Short mmCIF file of C-alpha atoms in Angstrom, two decimals:
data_model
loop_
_atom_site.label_atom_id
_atom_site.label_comp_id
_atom_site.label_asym_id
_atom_site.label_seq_id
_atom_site.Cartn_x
_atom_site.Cartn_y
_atom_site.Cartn_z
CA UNK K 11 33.85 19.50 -114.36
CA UNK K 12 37.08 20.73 -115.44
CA UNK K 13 39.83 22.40 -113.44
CA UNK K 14 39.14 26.51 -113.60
CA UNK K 15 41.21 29.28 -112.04
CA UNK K 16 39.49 32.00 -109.96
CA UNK K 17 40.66 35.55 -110.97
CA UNK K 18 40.44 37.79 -107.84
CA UNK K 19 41.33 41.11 -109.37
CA UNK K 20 42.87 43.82 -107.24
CA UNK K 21 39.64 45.13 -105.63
CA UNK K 22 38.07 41.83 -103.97
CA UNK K 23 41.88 41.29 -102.07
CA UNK K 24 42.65 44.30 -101.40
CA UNK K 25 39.47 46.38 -100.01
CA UNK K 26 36.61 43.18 -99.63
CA UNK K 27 38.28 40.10 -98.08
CA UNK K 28 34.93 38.94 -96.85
CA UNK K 29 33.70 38.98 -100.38
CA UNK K 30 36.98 36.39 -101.03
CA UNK K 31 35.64 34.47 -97.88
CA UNK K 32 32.25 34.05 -98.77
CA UNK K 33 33.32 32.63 -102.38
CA UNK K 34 35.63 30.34 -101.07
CA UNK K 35 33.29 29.19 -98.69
CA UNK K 36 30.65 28.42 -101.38
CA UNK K 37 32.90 27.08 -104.34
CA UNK K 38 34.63 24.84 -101.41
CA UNK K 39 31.40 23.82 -100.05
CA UNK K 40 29.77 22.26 -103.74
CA UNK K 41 33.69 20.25 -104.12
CA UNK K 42 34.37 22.75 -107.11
CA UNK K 43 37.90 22.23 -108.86
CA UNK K 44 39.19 25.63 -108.65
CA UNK K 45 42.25 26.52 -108.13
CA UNK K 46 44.85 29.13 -107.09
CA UNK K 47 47.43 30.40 -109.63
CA UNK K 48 50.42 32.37 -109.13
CA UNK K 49 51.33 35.22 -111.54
CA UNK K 50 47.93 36.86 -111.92
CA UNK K 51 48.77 40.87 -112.26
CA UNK K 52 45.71 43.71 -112.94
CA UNK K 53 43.52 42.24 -115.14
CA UNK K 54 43.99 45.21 -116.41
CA UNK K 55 41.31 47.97 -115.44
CA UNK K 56 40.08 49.64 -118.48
CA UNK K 57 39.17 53.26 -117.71
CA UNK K 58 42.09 53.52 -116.24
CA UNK K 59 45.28 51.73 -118.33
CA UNK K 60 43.24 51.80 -121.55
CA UNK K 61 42.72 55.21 -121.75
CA UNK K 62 46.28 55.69 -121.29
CA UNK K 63 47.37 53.10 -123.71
CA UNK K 64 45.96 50.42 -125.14
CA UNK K 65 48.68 48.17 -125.99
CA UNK K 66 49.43 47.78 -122.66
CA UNK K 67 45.89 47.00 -121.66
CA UNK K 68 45.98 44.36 -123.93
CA UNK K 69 49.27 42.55 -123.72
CA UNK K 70 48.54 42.52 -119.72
CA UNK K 71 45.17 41.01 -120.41
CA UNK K 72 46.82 38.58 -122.76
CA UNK K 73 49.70 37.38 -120.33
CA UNK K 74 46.68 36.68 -117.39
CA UNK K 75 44.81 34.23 -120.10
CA UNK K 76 47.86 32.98 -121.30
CA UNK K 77 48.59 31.54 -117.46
CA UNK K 78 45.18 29.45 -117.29
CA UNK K 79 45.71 28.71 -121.08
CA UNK K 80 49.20 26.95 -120.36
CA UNK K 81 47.60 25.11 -117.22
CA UNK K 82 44.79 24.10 -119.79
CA UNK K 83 42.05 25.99 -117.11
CA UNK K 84 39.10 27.53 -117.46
CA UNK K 85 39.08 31.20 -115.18
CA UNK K 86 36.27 31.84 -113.15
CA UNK K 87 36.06 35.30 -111.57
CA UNK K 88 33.63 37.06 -108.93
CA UNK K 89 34.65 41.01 -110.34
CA UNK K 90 32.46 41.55 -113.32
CA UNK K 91 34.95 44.10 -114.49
CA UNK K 92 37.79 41.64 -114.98
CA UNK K 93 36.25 38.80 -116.76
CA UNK K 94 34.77 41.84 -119.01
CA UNK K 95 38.04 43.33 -119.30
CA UNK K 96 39.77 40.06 -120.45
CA UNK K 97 36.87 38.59 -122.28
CA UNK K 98 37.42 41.83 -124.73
CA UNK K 99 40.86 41.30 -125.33
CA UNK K 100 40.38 37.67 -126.12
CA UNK K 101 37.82 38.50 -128.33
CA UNK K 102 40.05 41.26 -129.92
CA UNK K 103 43.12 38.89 -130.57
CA UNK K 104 41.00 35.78 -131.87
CA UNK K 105 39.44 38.26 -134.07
CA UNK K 106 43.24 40.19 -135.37
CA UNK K 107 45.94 37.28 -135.81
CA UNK K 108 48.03 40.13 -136.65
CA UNK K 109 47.95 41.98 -133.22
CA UNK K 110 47.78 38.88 -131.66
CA UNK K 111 50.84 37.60 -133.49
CA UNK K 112 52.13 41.25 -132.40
CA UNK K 113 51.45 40.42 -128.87
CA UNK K 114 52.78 37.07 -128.65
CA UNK K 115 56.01 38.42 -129.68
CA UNK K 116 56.29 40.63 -126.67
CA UNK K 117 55.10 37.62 -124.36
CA UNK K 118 57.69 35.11 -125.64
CA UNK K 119 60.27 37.74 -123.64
CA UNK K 120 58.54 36.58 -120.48
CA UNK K 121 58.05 32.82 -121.40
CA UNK K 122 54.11 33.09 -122.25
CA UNK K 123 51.91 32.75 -124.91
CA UNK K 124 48.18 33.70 -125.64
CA UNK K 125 45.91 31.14 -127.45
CA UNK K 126 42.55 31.65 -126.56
CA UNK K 127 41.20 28.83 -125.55
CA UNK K 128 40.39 29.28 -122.50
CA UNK K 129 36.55 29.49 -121.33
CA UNK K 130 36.07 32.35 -119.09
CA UNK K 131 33.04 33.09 -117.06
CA UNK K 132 31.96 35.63 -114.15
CA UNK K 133 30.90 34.06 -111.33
CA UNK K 134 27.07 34.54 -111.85
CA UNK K 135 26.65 32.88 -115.25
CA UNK K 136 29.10 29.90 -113.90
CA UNK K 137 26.61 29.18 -110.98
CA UNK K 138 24.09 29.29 -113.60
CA UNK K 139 25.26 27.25 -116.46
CA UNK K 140 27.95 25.01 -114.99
CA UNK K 141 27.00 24.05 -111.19
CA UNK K 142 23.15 24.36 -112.21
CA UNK K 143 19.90 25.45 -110.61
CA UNK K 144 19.16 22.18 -109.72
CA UNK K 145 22.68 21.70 -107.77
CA UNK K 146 21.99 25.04 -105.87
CA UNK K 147 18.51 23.84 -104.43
CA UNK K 148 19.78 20.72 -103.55
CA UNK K 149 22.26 22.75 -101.15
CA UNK K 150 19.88 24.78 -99.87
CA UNK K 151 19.07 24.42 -95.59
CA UNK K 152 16.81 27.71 -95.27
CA UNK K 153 15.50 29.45 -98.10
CA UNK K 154 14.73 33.13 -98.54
CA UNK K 155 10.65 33.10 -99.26
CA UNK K 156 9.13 36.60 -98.46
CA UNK K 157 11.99 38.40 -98.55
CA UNK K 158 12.27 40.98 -101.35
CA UNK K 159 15.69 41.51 -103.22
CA UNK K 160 16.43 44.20 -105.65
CA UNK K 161 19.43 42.74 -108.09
CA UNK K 162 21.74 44.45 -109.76
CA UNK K 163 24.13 42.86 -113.00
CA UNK K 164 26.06 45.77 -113.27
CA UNK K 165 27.70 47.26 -116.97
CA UNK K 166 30.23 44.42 -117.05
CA UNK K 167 28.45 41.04 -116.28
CA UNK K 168 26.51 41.00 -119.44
CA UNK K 169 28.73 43.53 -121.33
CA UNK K 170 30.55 43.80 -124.17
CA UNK K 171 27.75 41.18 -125.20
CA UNK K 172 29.82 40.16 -128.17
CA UNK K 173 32.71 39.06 -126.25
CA UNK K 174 31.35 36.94 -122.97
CA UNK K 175 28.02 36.20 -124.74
CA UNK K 176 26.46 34.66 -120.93
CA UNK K 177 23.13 36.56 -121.23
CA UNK K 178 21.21 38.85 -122.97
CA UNK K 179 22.05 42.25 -122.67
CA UNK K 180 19.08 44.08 -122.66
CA UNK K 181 16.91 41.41 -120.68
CA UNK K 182 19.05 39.01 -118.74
CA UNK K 183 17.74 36.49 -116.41
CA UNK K 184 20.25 34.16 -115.31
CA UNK K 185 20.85 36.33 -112.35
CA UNK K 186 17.18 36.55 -111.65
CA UNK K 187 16.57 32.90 -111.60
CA UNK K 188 19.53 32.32 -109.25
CA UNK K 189 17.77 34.60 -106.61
CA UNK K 190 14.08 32.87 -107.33
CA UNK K 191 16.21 29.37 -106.55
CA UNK K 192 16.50 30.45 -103.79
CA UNK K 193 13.41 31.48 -102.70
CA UNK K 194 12.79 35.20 -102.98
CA UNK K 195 10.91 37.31 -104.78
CA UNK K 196 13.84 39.38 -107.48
CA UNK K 197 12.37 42.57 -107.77
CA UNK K 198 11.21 44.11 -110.97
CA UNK K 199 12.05 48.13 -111.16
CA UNK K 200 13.23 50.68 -113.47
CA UNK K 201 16.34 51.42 -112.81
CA UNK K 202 17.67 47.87 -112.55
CA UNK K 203 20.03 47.96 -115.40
CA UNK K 204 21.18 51.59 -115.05
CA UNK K 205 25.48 51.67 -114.26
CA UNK K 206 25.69 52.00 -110.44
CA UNK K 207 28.56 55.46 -110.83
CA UNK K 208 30.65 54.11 -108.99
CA UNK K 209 33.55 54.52 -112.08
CA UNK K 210 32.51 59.08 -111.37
CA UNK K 211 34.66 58.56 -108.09
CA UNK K 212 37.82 57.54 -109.86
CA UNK K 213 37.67 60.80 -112.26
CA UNK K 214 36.66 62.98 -108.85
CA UNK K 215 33.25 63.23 -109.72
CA UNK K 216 31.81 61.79 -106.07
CA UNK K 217 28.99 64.17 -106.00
CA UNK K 218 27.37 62.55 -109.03
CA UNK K 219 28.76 59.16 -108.10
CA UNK K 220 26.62 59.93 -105.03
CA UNK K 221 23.54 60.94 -107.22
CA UNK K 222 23.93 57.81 -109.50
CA UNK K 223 23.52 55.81 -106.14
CA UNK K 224 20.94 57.81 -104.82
CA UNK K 225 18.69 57.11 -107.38
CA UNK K 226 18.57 53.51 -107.13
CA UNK K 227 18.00 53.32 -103.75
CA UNK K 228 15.47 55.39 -103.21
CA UNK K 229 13.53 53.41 -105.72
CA UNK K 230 14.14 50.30 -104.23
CA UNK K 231 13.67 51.74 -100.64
CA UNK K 232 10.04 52.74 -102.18
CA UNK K 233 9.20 49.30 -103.26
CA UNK K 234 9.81 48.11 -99.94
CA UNK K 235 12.98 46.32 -100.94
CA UNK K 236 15.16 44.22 -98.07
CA UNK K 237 18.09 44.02 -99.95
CA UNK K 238 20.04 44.98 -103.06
CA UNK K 239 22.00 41.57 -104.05
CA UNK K 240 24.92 42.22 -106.75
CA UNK K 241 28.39 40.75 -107.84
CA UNK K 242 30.95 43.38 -108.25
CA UNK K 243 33.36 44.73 -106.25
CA UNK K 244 33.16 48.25 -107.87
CA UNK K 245 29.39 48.39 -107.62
CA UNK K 246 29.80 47.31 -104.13
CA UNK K 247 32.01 50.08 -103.03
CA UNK K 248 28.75 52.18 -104.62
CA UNK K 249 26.01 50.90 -102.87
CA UNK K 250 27.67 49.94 -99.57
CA UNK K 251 30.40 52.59 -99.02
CA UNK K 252 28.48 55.57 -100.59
CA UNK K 253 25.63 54.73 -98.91
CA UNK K 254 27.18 54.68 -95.66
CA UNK K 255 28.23 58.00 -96.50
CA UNK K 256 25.07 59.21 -97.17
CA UNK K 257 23.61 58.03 -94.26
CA UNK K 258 26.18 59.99 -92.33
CA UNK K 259 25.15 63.10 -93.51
CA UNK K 260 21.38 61.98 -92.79
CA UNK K 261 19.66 60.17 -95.53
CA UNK K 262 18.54 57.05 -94.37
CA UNK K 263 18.03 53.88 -97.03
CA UNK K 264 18.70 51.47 -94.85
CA UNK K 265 19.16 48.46 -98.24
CA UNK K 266 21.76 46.44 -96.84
CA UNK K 267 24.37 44.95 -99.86
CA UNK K 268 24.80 41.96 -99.91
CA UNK K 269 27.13 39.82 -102.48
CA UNK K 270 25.86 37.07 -104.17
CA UNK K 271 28.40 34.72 -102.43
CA UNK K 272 26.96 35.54 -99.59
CA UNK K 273 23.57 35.21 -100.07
CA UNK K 274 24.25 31.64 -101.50
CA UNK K 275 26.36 30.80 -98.18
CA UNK K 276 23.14 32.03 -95.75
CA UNK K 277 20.72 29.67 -97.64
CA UNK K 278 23.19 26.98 -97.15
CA UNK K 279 23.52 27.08 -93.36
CA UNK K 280 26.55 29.59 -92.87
CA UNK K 281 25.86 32.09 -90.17
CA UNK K 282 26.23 35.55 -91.35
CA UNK K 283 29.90 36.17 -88.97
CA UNK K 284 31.21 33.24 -90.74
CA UNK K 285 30.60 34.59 -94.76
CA UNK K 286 32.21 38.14 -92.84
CA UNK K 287 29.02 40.21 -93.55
CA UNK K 288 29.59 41.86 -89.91
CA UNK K 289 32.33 43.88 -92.24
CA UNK K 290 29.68 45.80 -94.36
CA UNK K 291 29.51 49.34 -93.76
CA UNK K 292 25.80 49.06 -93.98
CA UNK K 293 24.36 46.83 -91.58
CA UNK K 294 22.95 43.39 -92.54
CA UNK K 295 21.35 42.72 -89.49
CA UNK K 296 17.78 43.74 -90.27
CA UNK K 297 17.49 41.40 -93.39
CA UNK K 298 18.85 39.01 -91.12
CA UNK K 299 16.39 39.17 -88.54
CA UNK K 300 13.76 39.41 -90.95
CA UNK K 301 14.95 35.83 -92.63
CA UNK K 302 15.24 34.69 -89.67
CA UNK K 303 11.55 35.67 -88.37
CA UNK K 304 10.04 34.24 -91.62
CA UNK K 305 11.76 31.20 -92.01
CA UNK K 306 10.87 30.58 -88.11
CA UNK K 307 7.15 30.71 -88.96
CA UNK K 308 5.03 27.24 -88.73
CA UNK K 309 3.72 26.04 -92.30
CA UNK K 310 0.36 26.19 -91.52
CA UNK K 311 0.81 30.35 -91.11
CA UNK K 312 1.88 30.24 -94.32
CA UNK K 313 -0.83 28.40 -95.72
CA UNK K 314 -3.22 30.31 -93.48
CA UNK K 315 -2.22 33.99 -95.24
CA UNK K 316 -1.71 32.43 -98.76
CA UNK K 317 -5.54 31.11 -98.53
CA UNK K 318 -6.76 35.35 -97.04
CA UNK K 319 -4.19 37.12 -100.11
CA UNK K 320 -5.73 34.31 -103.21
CA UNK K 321 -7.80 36.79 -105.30
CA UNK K 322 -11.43 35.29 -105.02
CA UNK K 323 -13.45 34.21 -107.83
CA UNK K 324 -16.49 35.48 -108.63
#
């Protein structure tokens, strides 16, 4: 496997360092070549420095790919948002040699320049495609059977479709069959690809950031859901911080969050202090107990309930 770079962002550092954790611990545990770069800025974040002006969205952009492209890396990033972010601008450069000729004029001042070549993935569709299903259930100590997750991919995994190309963007799967791996059931509901809000905080709009998150978890609350799995930093400020919120002021969900990372690092053996998930604002520990009572249930229980729920032919 070649060398890759992982691209932290600003968020994951800054506000989540179990999320950093709980990917090191997994990419460390499967012997992955990654690596940590200096120079990384911003990737940058596009509602905010794109708005105000694009050239500067881009050129930043460009100088972060230039880094792994001078190394000859690959980047590998667990904030949907940033491999979106860059994997736009690459895709606007390769597309316009004469912006990106415009742009590597500017980055020569600084010693870079952006080529392209690069291969850059978000964490999901890396697990997916490049460590394999079949490398993830070898890893595997305690799998999650019975226990009900509720995904979410978020606008920027999958999106712009054109540029990252990992999945389809009206029906993707790949993060669907990394949950079924390993062993639950991924939940089927309607408001599964629907934006989490979490980008109506930053323009002061928390009341409907609030009502974006409200309506996902009340549907997955009804359906009996244990936990809401994602990979974003943003959309786990949503569900876990705004639902914490909510809770204060009395509505009870009670979905624990729960990063992908994470997840991964449970099946494998890690306890749940260890991947930091005692940090959440909303606690973990029911799912946790709940694992923990399944997967402590003799075989023959199992068989025993799977024989009284088979539908009976007439």
């Amino acid at each position: 496997m070649k060398e890759f770079a992982v691209f932290w962002g600003c968020t994951i550092q800054t506000r989540f360092p179990f999320i950093e954790k709980s990917t090191r611990i997994v990419l460390e545990s499967f012997k992955l070549p990654y690596r940590d770069i200096d120079g990384f800025t911003c990737c940058p974040e596009r509602s905010l420095v794109n708005n105000i002006d694009h050239g500067a969205f881009v050129v930043t952009a460009a100088r972060n790919v230039a880094l792994v492209d001078e190394l000859d890396y690959d980047l590998v990033s667990p904030c949907t948002g940033c491999v979106s972010n860059l994997a736009t601008v690459k895709g606007e450069l390769r597309a316009n040699p004469r912006e990106k000729a415009e742009v590597n004029k500017l980055l020569k001042e600084v010693g870079r320049e952006f080529k392209g070549t690069s291969k850059l993935q978000h964490l999901v569709p890396f697990f997916h495609d490049t460590v394999g299903v079949n490398a993830i259930k070898q890893k595997i100590k305690k799998d999650f059977s019975g226990m009900r997750i509720g995904i979410h991919y978020g606008c920027h995994m999958i999106r712009p479709s054109h540029a990252l190309r990992n999945d389809d963007p009206l029906e993707p799967k790949k993060f669907d069959t990394l949950i079924s791996a390993l062993g639950a059931q991924s939940l089927q509901f309607m408001t599964k690809m629907m934006c989490c809000g979490q980008g109506l905080d930053r323009i002061d709009e928390h009341d409907r950031a609030l009502h974006f998150a409200r309506i996902k978890l009340k549907e997955l609350k009804s359906l009996g859901c244990d936990a809401l799995v994602l990979c974003c930093p943003s959309c786990f400020l949503q569900f876990d911080n705004n639902q914490f919120l909510m809770e204060k002021e009395g509505e009870k969900f009670g979905i624990p969050v729960i990063y992908f990372t994470e997840l991964l690092g449970l099946a494998m053996g890690y306890k749940p202090e260890e991947l930091g998930m005692d940090l959440h604002r909303v606690d973990c520990t029911p799912f946790v107990k709940k694992w923990e009572s399944l997967s402590a249930r003799p075989p023959k229980e199992d068989a025993i309930e799977d024989g009284l729920n088979a539908p009976v032919e007439l």
